[in-house]
Amino acid sequence: MLGLMQSQPLLTASLIRHAERHHGDGEVISRRVEGDIHRTRYREVAARARQVAQALDALGLAGGDRVATLAWNGYRHLELYYGVSGSGRVLHTLNPRVHPDQLVWMANHAHDKVLCFDLSFLPIVQAVHRRCTSIAHFVVLCDSNKVPAGSGIPGLQSYERWIAPHPTDYEWPVLDEHAASSMCYTSGTTGDPKAVVYSHRSTVLHALSSALPDALNLSARDCVMPVVPMFHVHAWGLPYAAVLTGAKLVFPGPAMDGKSLHDLMEAEQVTLAAGVPTVWHMLLSYLHTHQLRLRSLRRAVIGGAPCSPAMLAAFRVDHGVEVVHAWGMTEMSPLGTVSAPKHKHLAWPDADQARLTLTQGRAVFGVDMKIVDEQDAELPWDGVQAGELMVRGPWVLCDYYRDPGVSPVTDGWFRTGDVATIDADGFMRIMDRRKDIIKSGGEWISSIDIENVAQGHPAVGQAACIGVPHPKWNERPILVVVLTPGCQASRDDILAYFDGKAPKWQVPDDVVFVASIPVSGTGKMQKATLRDQLKGYRLPGT
Amino acid sequence: MLGLMQSQPLLTASLIRHAERHHGDGEVISRRVEGDIHRTRYREVAARARQVAQALDALGLAGGDRVATLAWNGYRHLELYYGVSGSGRVLHTLNPRVHPDQLVWMANHAHDKVLCFDLSFLPIVQAVHRRCTSIAHFVVLCDSNKVPAGSGIPGLQSYERWIAPHPTDYEWPVLDEHAASSMCYTSGTTGDPKAVVYSHRSTVLHALSSALPDALNLSARDCVMPVVPMFHVHAWGLPYAAVLTGAKLVFPGPAMDGKSLHDLMEAEQVTLAAGVPTVWHMLLSYLHTHQLRLRSLRRAVIGGAPCSPAMLAAFRVDHGVEVVHAWGMTEMSPLGTVSAPKHKHLAWPDADQARLTLTQGRAVFGVDMKIVDEQDAELPWDGVQAGELMVRGPWVLCDYYRDPGVSPVTDGWFRTGDVATIDADGFMRIMDRRKDIIKSGGEWISSIDIENVAQGHPAVGQAACIGVPHPKWNERPILVVVLTPGCQASRDDILAYFDGKAPKWQVPDDVVFVASIPVSGTGKMQKATLRDQLKGYRLPGT
């Protein structure tokens, strides 16, 4: 017996349609590549997204054809999000931070037909366009009078000229909700990049669940700033979730330094902002140096890498900002868990609440998780036993796109590659990436835990903990440190700082001072590269 | 090109599974028919729901078979919600307030196979069971030692004995998400009752959207009391949405008097409660009489009938409780709109915010609405032009079950039968039911507006405005009043009260004092019956 309910598919177009009808005057603010501040409204974004759809029709793009973007966070990128996927094409957000050779590889692997890029990425496009063999149309995201003459890019035209001739009265097609709406490549540390292909259904369900009070808690009372780039897992889905709720949107463009972010947050009264620790670190340092406060911000979403206790304290204590510590993956659209307290936690002492916030949190509705031992047997949720984390749900991938490798999914569960514990309340704590965890004398040491302790030392700007070979213990941890500018500290100073903060056997055996630690295009420390760089290193006495 | 995301269907079992794994110790508190307070946890509810599934298997019930309930809000009813639908059967919640003949009609029309009922409804079941020809199994929701001897109901057994033999290790089947999960009959004022059949998909999507911050704003920090009965559109979906979020649940059972509700709210620290104005009226009167306060309640959801300004003021001003004014229909699962302010409204003066709250609000994501004129042409959203409200969305019905009548859906839009305006911000205001609106001299008078004014008069306990024939104006409004116990007021007193509160031409022509106004099984005033009762009435001077 079937239900007798209407059968509307879940489509990205339904998000922008809802915003247009119910929040037509909702603001969308963007700092542009040109440096100025641009203001528009959902009504206008929706109309221009329909013009994009018409422009794609005019190019003869078929349903399912890929349209790539190489762009910062801004209103034109938002229009492309909806115009491309809403009309049945697939949005492919390229990450400008990866090596140009990888960009070429990705564009060709995805078979992109159109590339829309920010003016600031012109040099990249000039360097690679000849090798991107499937791309037939190049659109630069600027006004028509800003298109550089003699760029060498065939048929290059401005976004504004491209969409201008087209009417705004396009009817969004009724698509299969399982159709692809967008795709994103993970910048794998080994092997070729792998593409995750999102569907309309997964995107809308993810938007719904991530707006819930126990997730990002988004409403039409919010002003949302996605600092995390729209080329990085869709800025964690915020361009969908914010539009769903009708929240005001503020895009920082390319300017993610502390001053630019702070200025824009204060000017537009941002209530929620989302970014990786690296960005927050820059903002907090800037605020500290200039004795400034965050006056409108209520919630800072921290993801992409773990939030350190020092960062948590800076937000909570210095600025009265609630930290929403989230965990996810490109393969998960990305939201998996959020460290939202339950009712019983509200009565806990502050220090205990902080400890809870520093876990990766509990699964948002829709995501199911488990931890397994080396034989894939499920481990108990006791907060102690650690195993590989596996997840499933309607916005978790079932396979990579055109990938000949081993399936990332076992019996319906995606292997995250993370080692984690889960406690009886469902709070998950990532110990480490499976490949980064340090195996010392049969015990596991979480490199993340060690880094978190080190971050508390005032002279430590950045810290990475890696395992190095040891004849007796198999591996021992060492700490790689970038000093805070203007600060000094010795190896022994830093190691002494661990007293009482970590079990003795987990304290690193040595400290190596470096000028910088390699980070990936998405701001994550690249420990594989770091290990390579330190290949010649030998532990004292070994 | 299809997405490469996992294909988990949206099923009610996924809700209870999530609660069990992530909120296993989340409390479910029930005042029982016996009068005592029962305490359990999601872990236990989930385990017992699986026993229900096993018990249904043992009875040989096929997928899609209907299992009826005749029960107040409580944990056993919750277990049936999940055990019945989770195992692929269809939960049919019967409304004990309708006439027994109608109950028989509904049970036979639905072809119910099992009936689970509260002990307090034994007399009803004794009276009707012989005529419910499809029901083969009768289960009374009580302990085994409470089953009345010699009930005359064949094979009657207690719920506890029924489920006890069955193990708790049942695997929820992977069903088609479009499969029916439950059904509910509307107690139509004319003709036979009509059944709405909900699907797993519609139920889960409705739960997700109704938990959003701009809807009911539910989280694991909440303690939720559904005062609205679980036999009335699933207590507005709260047994699904609260479970989705892991909120504590508090069920009032049959005791919906002011004292019982207040005692339970204070004892269990309820933060959100949902009910119809009639119930809130009783609670507020009780609090007023006894000079009591609501100390834990943060939000009162008011639906089923419009919230009056007097009730809004009592909650906001006297008790500091936020009113969540919602509108929906059985045909909409039921949530359609919620009067949640947007960012720009937060700066409005209190009186303006109150006016906004008194509208039915704006559509929750997933629901699309429009107003149309008599030729079904769409009317503008200007807050002035009124037309019939039409809605669509994945939790709006497409047809009634086994109903030979005219389709309730036109071009994909469900005709609500309400006349409404919508303003530029999407705030919808129900003027009236299409059949209750008063047509006076070519203009429309909203009977609800008149009733709202009248409710402000301290001597007016209940008020109904209906149109009566008039030789010149076609119809003129009169006010039917039940006086507040212990109060007195004359016709002229009450009419004078309208001075400055309504346009002169909308002021009723007369007041008729009655001892009671007929209400339906769901607590709504039955104006058709009232008009019948007043058939002999003539306006003064006509």
Coordinates of N, CA, C and O in Angstrom, one line a residue, chain B residues 12 17 38 41 48 84 90 121 126 167 179 193 225 240 273 281 312 314 339 397 400-401 420 453 500 522 534:
Chain B
T12 N 10.4 5.7 8.7 CA 10.2 6.0 10.1 C 11.1 5.3 11.0 O 11.5 5.8 12.0
R17 N 15.7 4.5 15.2 CA 17.0 3.9 15.2 C 18.0 5.0 15.6 O 18.9 4.7 16.4
H38 N 4.7 7.2 34.3 CA 5.6 6.2 33.8 C 6.8 6.8 33.2 O 6.7 7.7 32.4
R41 N 12.9 5.1 28.4 CA 13.9 5.8 27.6 C 13.8 5.3 26.2 O 13.3 4.3 25.9
R48 N 11.0 -2.2 22.5 CA 9.6 -2.6 22.6 C 8.9 -2.4 21.2 O 8.0 -3.2 20.9
V84 N 4.5 -0.5 14.3 CA 3.6 -0.7 13.2 C 4.2 -0.3 11.8 O 4.3 -1.1 10.9
V90 N 0.6 -0.3 8.4 CA 0.1 1.1 8.4 C -0.6 1.4 9.7 O -1.6 0.7 10.0
F121 N -11.0 3.4 26.9 CA -11.9 3.4 25.8 C -12.6 2.0 25.7 O -13.3 1.7 24.7
Q126 N -16.3 -2.0 23.4 CA -17.4 -3.0 23.7 C -18.6 -2.7 22.8 O -19.3 -3.6 22.3
P167 N 11.2 -11.5 20.9 CA 12.5 -10.9 21.1 C 12.6 -9.5 20.6 O 11.8 -9.1 19.8
A179 N 6.0 4.0 0.5 CA 5.0 3.1 1.1 C 4.2 3.9 2.2 O 4.8 4.8 2.8
P193 N -16.3 10.7 6.4 CA -14.9 11.1 6.7 C -14.0 10.7 5.5 O -14.3 9.8 4.8
M225 N 6.4 18.5 25.1 CA 5.1 17.9 25.5 C 4.0 18.1 24.4 O 3.5 19.2 24.2
Y240 N 7.4 12.1 15.8 CA 8.5 11.9 14.8 C 9.6 12.9 15.0 O 10.8 12.6 15.0
A273 N 5.6 23.0 24.3 CA 4.4 22.2 24.4 C 3.5 22.7 23.2 O 3.6 23.8 22.8
H281 N -6.4 27.7 26.6 CA -7.3 28.6 27.3 C -7.6 28.0 28.7 O -7.5 28.7 29.7
L312 N -2.1 35.4 23.0 CA -0.7 35.7 22.7 C -0.2 36.6 23.9 O 0.9 36.3 24.4
A314 N -1.2 36.8 26.9 CA -1.1 36.0 28.2 C 0.2 35.2 28.2 O 0.9 35.3 29.2
S339 N 4.6 31.3 12.2 CA 4.8 32.7 12.3 C 6.1 33.1 12.9 O 6.2 33.8 13.9
L397 N -1.2 15.9 0.6 CA -1.8 14.8 0.0 C -2.0 15.0 -1.5 O -2.1 16.1 -2.0
Y400 N -7.5 11.6 -1.5 CA -7.9 10.8 -0.3 C -8.0 9.3 -0.6 O -8.0 8.9 -1.8
Y401 N -8.0 8.6 0.4 CA -8.0 7.1 0.3 C -9.4 6.6 -0.1 O -10.3 6.9 0.7
A420 N -7.3 33.4 2.3 CA -6.2 34.0 3.0 C -5.6 35.1 2.2 O -5.9 35.3 1.0
V453 N -11.6 39.8 18.3 CA -11.9 41.1 19.1 C -12.8 40.7 20.3 O -12.5 41.1 21.4
G500 N -13.7 51.1 17.7 CA -12.3 51.4 17.4 C -11.5 50.1 17.2 O -10.3 50.2 16.9
T522 N -12.0 17.3 17.3 CA -10.6 17.8 17.4 C -10.6 19.2 18.0 O -9.6 19.9 17.9
L534 N -29.2 27.7 15.0 CA -29.7 29.1 15.0 C -30.6 29.3 13.7 O -30.8 30.5 13.3

